[in-house]
């Protein structure tokens, strides 16, 4: 676990602004600053103990289930309940923030692309 607060921990702490759409004790959801889809919301566990989805699945599967349920709830509100869920895992896969987060992508998405 990094000793430095991640950019997402700084959002959780309200040290930097974000367009927050949902929050509870376990997770926060806010709009991605560089959206790749008509709806692009990040769902982030409040703990930064897990760098990526594989660590989260191994270390706290119930929290991973909470992330997925939150993605569904956000999609229900903002994109008719349908969405693509992306967890970039590792730098070569495009991960830039090593505090696990789910990209909820919705709206009209291109059929051919699996990426965000
Ligand atoms: P990843 O590349 O999978 O690690 O995703 C990191 C995501 O965080 C990118 O899509 C960024 O656009 C997004 N991001 C970075 N900084 C912020 C911020 N301050 N507010 C909202 N989204 C951010």
Short mmCIF file of N, CA, C and O and ligand atoms in Angstrom, two decimals:
data_model
loop_
_atom_site.label_atom_id
_atom_site.label_comp_id
_atom_site.label_asym_id
_atom_site.label_seq_id
_atom_site.Cartn_x
_atom_site.Cartn_y
_atom_site.Cartn_z
N UNK A 1 0.84 -1.19 0.00
CA UNK A 1 0.00 0.00 0.00
C UNK A 1 0.88 1.24 0.00
O UNK A 1 1.83 1.35 0.76
N UNK A 2 0.55 2.15 -0.87
CA UNK A 2 1.30 3.40 -0.92
C UNK A 2 1.07 4.20 0.35
O UNK A 2 -0.01 4.22 0.91
N UNK A 3 2.12 4.88 0.79
CA UNK A 3 1.96 5.76 1.93
C UNK A 3 1.41 7.12 1.51
O UNK A 3 0.81 7.83 2.31
N UNK A 4 1.63 7.47 0.26
CA UNK A 4 1.09 8.73 -0.25
C UNK A 4 -0.39 8.54 -0.59
O UNK A 4 -0.76 7.53 -1.19
N UNK A 5 -1.24 9.50 -0.24
CA UNK A 5 -2.64 9.39 -0.66
C UNK A 5 -2.73 9.39 -2.19
O UNK A 5 -2.08 10.22 -2.84
N UNK A 6 -3.52 8.49 -2.72
CA UNK A 6 -3.74 8.49 -4.17
C UNK A 6 -4.60 9.69 -4.53
O UNK A 6 -5.25 10.32 -3.67
N UNK A 7 -4.67 9.99 -5.83
CA UNK A 7 -5.53 11.09 -6.26
C UNK A 7 -6.98 10.82 -5.87
O UNK A 7 -7.73 11.74 -5.53
N UNK A 8 -7.36 9.54 -5.87
CA UNK A 8 -8.75 9.22 -5.49
C UNK A 8 -8.96 9.39 -3.98
O UNK A 8 -10.02 9.84 -3.55
N UNK A 9 -7.94 9.06 -3.18
CA UNK A 9 -8.07 9.32 -1.73
C UNK A 9 -8.19 10.82 -1.47
O UNK A 9 -8.90 11.24 -0.55
N UNK A 10 -7.53 11.61 -2.28
CA UNK A 10 -7.63 13.06 -2.12
C UNK A 10 -9.01 13.57 -2.51
O UNK A 10 -9.51 14.53 -1.93
N UNK A 11 -9.64 12.91 -3.47
CA UNK A 11 -11.03 13.26 -3.81
C UNK A 11 -11.94 12.86 -2.64
O UNK A 11 -12.82 13.64 -2.23
N UNK A 12 -11.73 11.66 -2.11
CA UNK A 12 -12.55 11.19 -0.97
C UNK A 12 -12.41 12.16 0.20
O UNK A 12 -13.40 12.45 0.89
N UNK A 13 -11.21 12.68 0.41
CA UNK A 13 -10.95 13.61 1.52
C UNK A 13 -11.38 15.04 1.21
O UNK A 13 -11.20 15.93 2.04
N UNK A 14 -11.92 15.24 0.00
CA UNK A 14 -12.35 16.58 -0.46
C UNK A 14 -11.18 17.55 -0.56
O UNK A 14 -11.36 18.76 -0.47
N UNK A 15 -9.99 17.01 -0.79
CA UNK A 15 -8.83 17.89 -1.01
C UNK A 15 -8.79 18.40 -2.44
O UNK A 15 -8.18 19.44 -2.71
N UNK A 16 -9.36 17.62 -3.36
CA UNK A 16 -9.51 18.09 -4.73
C UNK A 16 -10.95 17.82 -5.16
O UNK A 16 -11.58 16.87 -4.68
N UNK A 17 -11.49 18.68 -6.02
CA UNK A 17 -12.90 18.57 -6.35
C UNK A 17 -13.19 17.44 -7.33
O UNK A 17 -12.31 17.02 -8.10
N UNK A 18 -14.41 16.97 -7.28
CA UNK A 18 -14.89 15.98 -8.26
C UNK A 18 -16.40 16.09 -8.32
O UNK A 18 -17.04 16.61 -7.39
N UNK A 19 -16.95 15.59 -9.41
CA UNK A 19 -18.40 15.57 -9.59
C UNK A 19 -18.91 14.24 -9.02
O UNK A 19 -19.03 13.24 -9.74
N UNK A 20 -19.16 14.23 -7.73
CA UNK A 20 -19.52 13.00 -7.01
C UNK A 20 -21.00 12.69 -7.24
O UNK A 20 -21.86 13.56 -7.07
N UNK A 21 -21.28 11.45 -7.65
CA UNK A 21 -22.66 11.06 -7.91
C UNK A 21 -23.21 10.09 -6.86
O UNK A 21 -24.42 9.90 -6.77
N UNK A 22 -22.31 9.45 -6.10
CA UNK A 22 -22.75 8.51 -5.06
C UNK A 22 -21.61 8.33 -4.06
O UNK A 22 -20.44 8.34 -4.43
N UNK A 23 -22.01 8.12 -2.80
CA UNK A 23 -21.00 7.84 -1.78
C UNK A 23 -21.66 7.12 -0.62
O UNK A 23 -22.79 7.44 -0.23
N UNK A 24 -20.97 6.12 -0.08
CA UNK A 24 -21.38 5.53 1.20
C UNK A 24 -20.12 5.21 2.00
O UNK A 24 -19.04 5.74 1.66
N UNK A 25 -20.23 4.39 3.03
CA UNK A 25 -19.06 4.15 3.88
C UNK A 25 -17.95 3.41 3.13
O UNK A 25 -16.77 3.53 3.50
N UNK A 26 -18.30 2.64 2.11
CA UNK A 26 -17.33 1.76 1.47
C UNK A 26 -16.78 2.28 0.15
O UNK A 26 -15.63 1.99 -0.21
N UNK A 27 -17.61 3.00 -0.61
CA UNK A 27 -17.22 3.39 -1.97
C UNK A 27 -17.63 4.82 -2.26
O UNK A 27 -18.52 5.39 -1.59
N UNK A 28 -17.00 5.37 -3.30
CA UNK A 28 -17.41 6.67 -3.84
C UNK A 28 -17.48 6.52 -5.36
O UNK A 28 -16.75 5.72 -5.94
N UNK A 29 -18.39 7.27 -5.97
CA UNK A 29 -18.51 7.26 -7.43
C UNK A 29 -18.54 8.71 -7.90
O UNK A 29 -19.26 9.54 -7.34
N UNK A 30 -17.73 8.99 -8.94
CA UNK A 30 -17.67 10.35 -9.47
C UNK A 30 -17.38 10.28 -10.96
O UNK A 30 -16.87 9.27 -11.48
N UNK A 31 -17.70 11.38 -11.64
CA UNK A 31 -17.50 11.40 -13.09
C UNK A 31 -16.02 11.49 -13.43
O UNK A 31 -15.27 12.24 -12.81
N UNK A 32 -15.62 10.70 -14.44
CA UNK A 32 -14.25 10.74 -14.91
C UNK A 32 -13.97 12.11 -15.52
O UNK A 32 -14.80 12.65 -16.26
N UNK A 33 -12.81 12.66 -15.22
CA UNK A 33 -12.46 14.00 -15.68
C UNK A 33 -12.22 14.03 -17.20
O UNK A 33 -12.28 15.10 -17.81
N UNK A 34 -11.95 12.88 -17.79
CA UNK A 34 -11.69 12.78 -19.24
C UNK A 34 -12.59 11.69 -19.82
O UNK A 34 -12.11 10.59 -20.13
N UNK A 35 -13.88 11.95 -19.94
CA UNK A 35 -14.81 10.87 -20.30
C UNK A 35 -14.55 10.28 -21.67
O UNK A 35 -14.27 10.99 -22.62
N UNK A 36 -14.66 8.94 -21.72
CA UNK A 36 -14.47 8.19 -22.96
C UNK A 36 -15.80 7.65 -23.48
O UNK A 36 -15.81 6.88 -24.44
N UNK A 37 -16.89 8.04 -22.87
CA UNK A 37 -18.22 7.58 -23.27
C UNK A 37 -19.22 8.63 -22.78
O UNK A 37 -18.89 9.46 -21.93
N UNK A 38 -20.44 8.62 -23.33
CA UNK A 38 -21.43 9.61 -22.87
C UNK A 38 -21.63 9.60 -21.35
O UNK A 38 -21.83 10.65 -20.75
N UNK A 39 -21.60 8.42 -20.76
CA UNK A 39 -21.58 8.30 -19.30
C UNK A 39 -20.27 7.60 -18.93
O UNK A 39 -19.99 6.51 -19.44
N UNK A 40 -19.46 8.23 -18.11
CA UNK A 40 -18.18 7.63 -17.69
C UNK A 40 -17.97 8.01 -16.23
O UNK A 40 -17.59 9.14 -15.91
N UNK A 41 -18.26 7.04 -15.38
CA UNK A 41 -18.21 7.25 -13.93
C UNK A 41 -17.24 6.24 -13.34
O UNK A 41 -17.21 5.07 -13.76
N UNK A 42 -16.44 6.68 -12.40
CA UNK A 42 -15.52 5.80 -11.69
C UNK A 42 -16.13 5.39 -10.36
O UNK A 42 -16.67 6.25 -9.64
N UNK A 43 -16.08 4.10 -10.06
CA UNK A 43 -16.49 3.60 -8.75
C UNK A 43 -15.23 3.15 -8.02
O UNK A 43 -14.49 2.29 -8.52
N UNK A 44 -14.99 3.73 -6.85
CA UNK A 44 -13.71 3.59 -6.17
C UNK A 44 -13.94 3.17 -4.72
O UNK A 44 -14.63 3.89 -3.97
N UNK A 45 -13.37 2.03 -4.29
CA UNK A 45 -13.40 1.73 -2.86
C UNK A 45 -12.69 2.84 -2.08
O UNK A 45 -11.69 3.39 -2.54
N UNK A 46 -13.18 3.13 -0.90
CA UNK A 46 -12.55 4.20 -0.13
C UNK A 46 -11.16 3.82 0.36
O UNK A 46 -10.29 4.67 0.50
N UNK A 47 -10.94 2.53 0.62
CA UNK A 47 -9.60 2.09 0.98
C UNK A 47 -8.70 2.09 -0.26
O UNK A 47 -9.16 1.73 -1.35
N UNK A 48 -7.46 2.50 -0.08
CA UNK A 48 -6.51 2.37 -1.18
C UNK A 48 -5.56 1.20 -0.95
O UNK A 48 -4.47 1.14 -1.50
N UNK A 49 -6.02 0.24 -0.13
CA UNK A 49 -5.19 -0.93 0.18
C UNK A 49 -4.99 -1.85 -1.02
O UNK A 49 -4.07 -2.65 -1.02
N UNK A 50 -5.87 -1.74 -2.02
CA UNK A 50 -5.80 -2.64 -3.17
C UNK A 50 -5.49 -1.84 -4.43
O UNK A 50 -6.20 -0.90 -4.77
N UNK A 51 -4.42 -2.24 -5.11
CA UNK A 51 -3.97 -1.48 -6.29
C UNK A 51 -4.81 -1.76 -7.51
O UNK A 51 -4.92 -0.92 -8.41
N UNK A 52 -5.37 -2.97 -7.57
CA UNK A 52 -6.09 -3.36 -8.80
C UNK A 52 -7.16 -4.39 -8.45
O UNK A 52 -7.28 -4.83 -7.30
N UNK A 53 -7.95 -4.76 -9.46
CA UNK A 53 -9.12 -5.60 -9.20
C UNK A 53 -8.73 -7.01 -8.74
O UNK A 53 -9.46 -7.64 -7.96
N UNK A 54 -7.59 -7.50 -9.19
CA UNK A 54 -7.17 -8.83 -8.76
C UNK A 54 -6.82 -8.83 -7.27
O UNK A 54 -7.19 -9.77 -6.54
N UNK A 55 -6.13 -7.80 -6.83
CA UNK A 55 -5.84 -7.68 -5.39
C UNK A 55 -7.14 -7.55 -4.60
O UNK A 55 -7.28 -8.14 -3.52
N UNK A 56 -8.07 -6.79 -5.12
CA UNK A 56 -9.35 -6.61 -4.41
C UNK A 56 -10.12 -7.93 -4.34
O UNK A 56 -10.66 -8.28 -3.28
N UNK A 57 -10.17 -8.66 -5.43
CA UNK A 57 -10.89 -9.94 -5.45
C UNK A 57 -10.30 -10.91 -4.44
O UNK A 57 -11.03 -11.65 -3.77
N UNK A 58 -8.98 -10.93 -4.35
CA UNK A 58 -8.31 -11.85 -3.42
C UNK A 58 -8.46 -11.38 -1.97
O UNK A 58 -8.61 -12.20 -1.06
N UNK A 59 -8.40 -10.06 -1.78
CA UNK A 59 -8.31 -9.54 -0.42
C UNK A 59 -9.64 -9.21 0.23
O UNK A 59 -9.77 -9.28 1.45
N UNK A 60 -10.62 -8.81 -0.59
CA UNK A 60 -11.91 -8.41 -0.03
C UNK A 60 -13.00 -8.59 -1.09
O UNK A 60 -13.48 -7.63 -1.69
N UNK A 61 -13.37 -9.86 -1.34
CA UNK A 61 -14.36 -10.11 -2.41
C UNK A 61 -15.70 -9.43 -2.15
O UNK A 61 -16.40 -9.06 -3.11
N UNK A 62 -16.07 -9.26 -0.90
CA UNK A 62 -17.34 -8.58 -0.62
C UNK A 62 -17.28 -7.12 -1.07
O UNK A 62 -18.27 -6.57 -1.57
N UNK A 63 -16.12 -6.51 -0.91
CA UNK A 63 -15.98 -5.12 -1.37
C UNK A 63 -16.02 -5.05 -2.89
O UNK A 63 -16.60 -4.11 -3.46
N UNK A 64 -15.45 -6.05 -3.57
CA UNK A 64 -15.58 -6.09 -5.03
C UNK A 64 -17.05 -6.20 -5.42
O UNK A 64 -17.51 -5.52 -6.36
N UNK A 65 -17.81 -7.03 -4.72
CA UNK A 65 -19.24 -7.14 -5.01
C UNK A 65 -19.95 -5.80 -4.78
O UNK A 65 -20.87 -5.44 -5.53
N UNK A 66 -19.52 -5.08 -3.78
CA UNK A 66 -20.10 -3.75 -3.53
C UNK A 66 -19.78 -2.80 -4.68
O UNK A 66 -20.63 -2.00 -5.10
N UNK A 67 -18.56 -2.88 -5.21
CA UNK A 67 -18.20 -2.04 -6.36
C UNK A 67 -19.12 -2.36 -7.55
O UNK A 67 -19.63 -1.46 -8.21
N UNK A 68 -19.34 -3.65 -7.80
CA UNK A 68 -20.20 -4.03 -8.93
C UNK A 68 -21.64 -3.58 -8.68
O UNK A 68 -22.30 -3.05 -9.59
N UNK A 69 -22.14 -3.76 -7.48
CA UNK A 69 -23.51 -3.33 -7.18
C UNK A 69 -23.64 -1.81 -7.32
O UNK A 69 -24.68 -1.30 -7.79
N UNK A 70 -22.61 -1.10 -6.93
CA UNK A 70 -22.63 0.37 -7.08
C UNK A 70 -22.61 0.74 -8.55
O UNK A 70 -23.31 1.69 -8.97
N UNK A 71 -21.83 0.04 -9.34
CA UNK A 71 -21.82 0.30 -10.79
C UNK A 71 -23.23 0.12 -11.36
O UNK A 71 -23.69 0.95 -12.17
N UNK A 72 -23.92 -0.94 -10.93
CA UNK A 72 -25.28 -1.16 -11.42
C UNK A 72 -26.20 -0.02 -10.98
O UNK A 72 -27.01 0.49 -11.78
N UNK A 73 -26.09 0.39 -9.74
CA UNK A 73 -26.96 1.46 -9.23
C UNK A 73 -26.71 2.77 -9.98
O UNK A 73 -27.66 3.50 -10.31
N UNK A 74 -25.46 3.07 -10.22
CA UNK A 74 -25.12 4.29 -10.98
C UNK A 74 -25.66 4.18 -12.41
O UNK A 74 -26.24 5.14 -12.94
N UNK A 75 -25.48 3.02 -13.02
CA UNK A 75 -25.99 2.83 -14.38
C UNK A 75 -27.51 2.91 -14.41
O UNK A 75 -28.10 3.45 -15.37
N UNK A 76 -28.17 2.39 -13.38
CA UNK A 76 -29.63 2.50 -13.32
C UNK A 76 -30.05 3.96 -13.36
O UNK A 76 -31.06 4.31 -13.99
N UNK A 77 -29.27 4.81 -12.71
CA UNK A 77 -29.64 6.22 -12.64
C UNK A 77 -29.26 7.00 -13.89
O UNK A 77 -29.99 7.88 -14.33
N UNK A 78 -28.11 6.65 -14.49
CA UNK A 78 -27.58 7.54 -15.54
C UNK A 78 -27.60 6.95 -16.95
O UNK A 78 -27.43 7.71 -17.91
N UNK A 79 -27.78 5.64 -17.10
CA UNK A 79 -27.75 5.08 -18.46
C UNK A 79 -28.62 3.83 -18.56
O UNK A 79 -28.20 2.82 -19.13
N UNK A 80 -29.84 3.92 -18.06
CA UNK A 80 -30.86 2.89 -18.25
C UNK A 80 -30.42 1.51 -17.79
O UNK A 80 -30.91 0.49 -18.31
N UNK A 81 -29.49 1.45 -16.87
CA UNK A 81 -29.13 0.16 -16.28
C UNK A 81 -28.18 -0.68 -17.11
O UNK A 81 -27.85 -1.80 -16.70
N UNK A 82 -27.72 -0.15 -18.25
CA UNK A 82 -26.82 -0.93 -19.11
C UNK A 82 -25.46 -0.25 -19.12
O UNK A 82 -25.37 0.98 -19.22
N UNK A 83 -24.40 -1.07 -19.06
CA UNK A 83 -23.07 -0.46 -18.93
C UNK A 83 -21.98 -1.46 -19.26
O UNK A 83 -22.19 -2.67 -19.27
N UNK A 84 -20.82 -0.90 -19.52
CA UNK A 84 -19.59 -1.69 -19.66
C UNK A 84 -18.75 -1.41 -18.41
O UNK A 84 -18.62 -0.25 -17.99
N UNK A 85 -18.20 -2.45 -17.82
CA UNK A 85 -17.40 -2.30 -16.60
C UNK A 85 -15.95 -2.65 -16.92
O UNK A 85 -15.67 -3.77 -17.36
N UNK A 86 -15.05 -1.68 -16.73
CA UNK A 86 -13.65 -1.86 -17.11
C UNK A 86 -12.77 -1.65 -15.88
O UNK A 86 -12.91 -0.65 -15.17
N UNK A 87 -11.87 -2.61 -15.67
CA UNK A 87 -10.83 -2.46 -14.65
C UNK A 87 -9.47 -2.55 -15.36
O UNK A 87 -9.01 -3.67 -15.66
N UNK A 88 -8.87 -1.46 -15.67
CA UNK A 88 -7.53 -1.52 -16.24
C UNK A 88 -6.59 -2.06 -15.16
O UNK A 88 -6.62 -1.60 -14.01
N UNK A 89 -5.77 -3.02 -15.54
CA UNK A 89 -4.93 -3.71 -14.55
C UNK A 89 -3.50 -3.77 -15.07
O UNK A 89 -3.18 -4.60 -15.93
N UNK A 90 -2.69 -2.86 -14.58
CA UNK A 90 -1.29 -2.78 -15.00
C UNK A 90 -1.07 -1.67 -16.02
O UNK A 90 -1.95 -1.36 -16.82
N UNK A 91 0.13 -1.10 -15.99
CA UNK A 91 0.43 0.03 -16.88
C UNK A 91 0.25 -0.28 -18.36
O UNK A 91 -0.25 0.55 -19.12
N UNK A 92 0.64 -1.48 -18.78
CA UNK A 92 0.53 -1.79 -20.21
C UNK A 92 -0.91 -1.95 -20.64
O UNK A 92 -1.22 -1.92 -21.85
N UNK A 93 -1.82 -2.11 -19.68
CA UNK A 93 -3.26 -2.17 -19.98
C UNK A 93 -3.93 -0.81 -19.83
O UNK A 93 -5.15 -0.69 -19.93
N UNK A 94 -3.12 0.21 -19.53
CA UNK A 94 -3.67 1.55 -19.45
C UNK A 94 -3.94 2.05 -18.05
O UNK A 94 -4.48 3.14 -17.88
N UNK A 95 -3.59 1.26 -17.03
CA UNK A 95 -3.84 1.74 -15.67
C UNK A 95 -2.85 2.85 -15.32
O UNK A 95 -1.64 2.71 -15.52
N UNK A 96 -3.39 3.94 -14.80
CA UNK A 96 -2.57 5.09 -14.41
C UNK A 96 -2.70 5.43 -12.93
O UNK A 96 -1.84 6.11 -12.38
N UNK A 97 -3.79 4.99 -12.31
CA UNK A 97 -4.01 5.25 -10.88
C UNK A 97 -4.08 3.90 -10.19
O UNK A 97 -4.95 3.07 -10.49
N UNK A 98 -3.15 3.68 -9.23
CA UNK A 98 -3.01 2.35 -8.64
C UNK A 98 -3.73 2.28 -7.30
O UNK A 98 -3.18 1.87 -6.27
N UNK A 99 -4.96 2.68 -7.35
CA UNK A 99 -5.97 2.59 -6.29
C UNK A 99 -7.17 2.03 -7.03
O UNK A 99 -7.72 2.72 -7.91
N UNK A 100 -7.53 0.79 -6.72
CA UNK A 100 -8.48 0.08 -7.58
C UNK A 100 -9.74 0.90 -7.85
O UNK A 100 -10.30 1.55 -6.95
N UNK A 101 -10.19 0.85 -9.11
CA UNK A 101 -11.39 1.59 -9.51
C UNK A 101 -12.00 0.92 -10.72
O UNK A 101 -11.30 0.37 -11.56
N UNK A 102 -13.32 1.00 -10.79
CA UNK A 102 -14.07 0.49 -11.94
C UNK A 102 -14.50 1.66 -12.79
O UNK A 102 -15.01 2.67 -12.29
N UNK A 103 -14.30 1.52 -14.10
CA UNK A 103 -14.87 2.48 -15.05
C UNK A 103 -16.26 1.98 -15.44
O UNK A 103 -16.39 0.87 -15.97
N UNK A 104 -17.28 2.78 -15.17
CA UNK A 104 -18.64 2.47 -15.64
C UNK A 104 -18.87 3.31 -16.88
O UNK A 104 -18.88 4.55 -16.82
N UNK A 105 -18.99 2.62 -18.01
CA UNK A 105 -19.15 3.29 -19.30
C UNK A 105 -20.54 2.99 -19.82
O UNK A 105 -20.95 1.82 -19.89
N UNK A 106 -21.25 4.05 -20.18
CA UNK A 106 -22.61 3.85 -20.66
C UNK A 106 -23.00 4.88 -21.69
O UNK A 106 -22.21 5.73 -22.08
N UNK A 107 -24.24 4.80 -22.11
CA UNK A 107 -24.67 5.60 -23.25
C UNK A 107 -24.45 4.77 -24.50
O UNK A 107 -24.38 3.55 -24.45
N UNK A 108 -24.31 5.43 -25.62
CA UNK A 108 -24.11 4.70 -26.87
C UNK A 108 -22.63 4.43 -27.04
O UNK A 108 -21.84 5.33 -27.25
N UNK A 109 -22.25 3.14 -26.95
CA UNK A 109 -20.85 2.74 -27.07
C UNK A 109 -20.62 2.07 -28.40
O UNK A 109 -21.50 1.38 -28.93
N UNK A 110 -19.42 2.21 -28.93
CA UNK A 110 -19.10 1.53 -30.19
C UNK A 110 -19.05 0.03 -29.95
O UNK A 110 -18.58 -0.43 -28.91
N UNK A 111 -19.54 -0.74 -30.92
CA UNK A 111 -19.62 -2.19 -30.74
C UNK A 111 -18.27 -2.85 -30.82
O UNK A 111 -18.03 -3.88 -30.19
N UNK A 112 -17.36 -2.27 -31.58
CA UNK A 112 -16.12 -2.97 -31.85
C UNK A 112 -15.08 -2.87 -30.76
O UNK A 112 -14.21 -3.72 -30.65
N UNK A 113 -15.18 -1.85 -29.95
CA UNK A 113 -14.10 -1.59 -28.99
C UNK A 113 -14.40 -2.20 -27.64
O UNK A 113 -15.45 -2.03 -27.07
N UNK A 114 -13.40 -2.90 -27.10
CA UNK A 114 -13.50 -3.39 -25.73
C UNK A 114 -12.86 -2.42 -24.77
O UNK A 114 -13.03 -2.52 -23.57
N UNK A 115 -12.09 -1.49 -25.30
CA UNK A 115 -11.39 -0.55 -24.43
C UNK A 115 -12.30 0.57 -24.02
O UNK A 115 -13.44 0.67 -24.46
N UNK A 116 -11.78 1.40 -23.13
CA UNK A 116 -12.54 2.56 -22.68
C UNK A 116 -12.33 3.68 -23.66
O UNK A 116 -12.81 4.72 -23.61
P1 LIG B 1 -6.92 4.23 -15.18
O1 LIG B 1 -6.19 4.79 -16.37
O2 LIG B 1 -7.71 3.00 -15.46
O3 LIG B 1 -6.00 4.10 -13.99
O4 LIG B 1 -8.04 5.30 -14.83
C1 LIG B 1 -7.77 6.50 -14.17
C2 LIG B 1 -8.88 7.43 -14.55
O5 LIG B 1 -8.93 8.47 -13.61
C3 LIG B 1 -8.69 8.08 -15.94
O6 LIG B 1 -9.79 7.74 -16.77
C4 LIG B 1 -8.64 9.58 -15.61
O7 LIG B 1 -9.29 10.37 -16.59
C5 LIG B 1 -9.35 9.63 -14.27
N1 LIG B 1 -8.99 10.75 -13.43
C6 LIG B 1 -7.73 11.17 -13.11
N2 LIG B 1 -7.80 12.24 -12.29
C7 LIG B 1 -9.11 12.49 -12.09
C8 LIG B 1 -9.83 13.47 -11.34
N3 LIG B 1 -9.20 14.42 -10.63
N4 LIG B 1 -11.19 13.44 -11.36
C9 LIG B 1 -11.83 12.50 -12.08
N5 LIG B 1 -11.21 11.55 -12.81
C10 LIG B 1 -9.87 11.54 -12.81
#
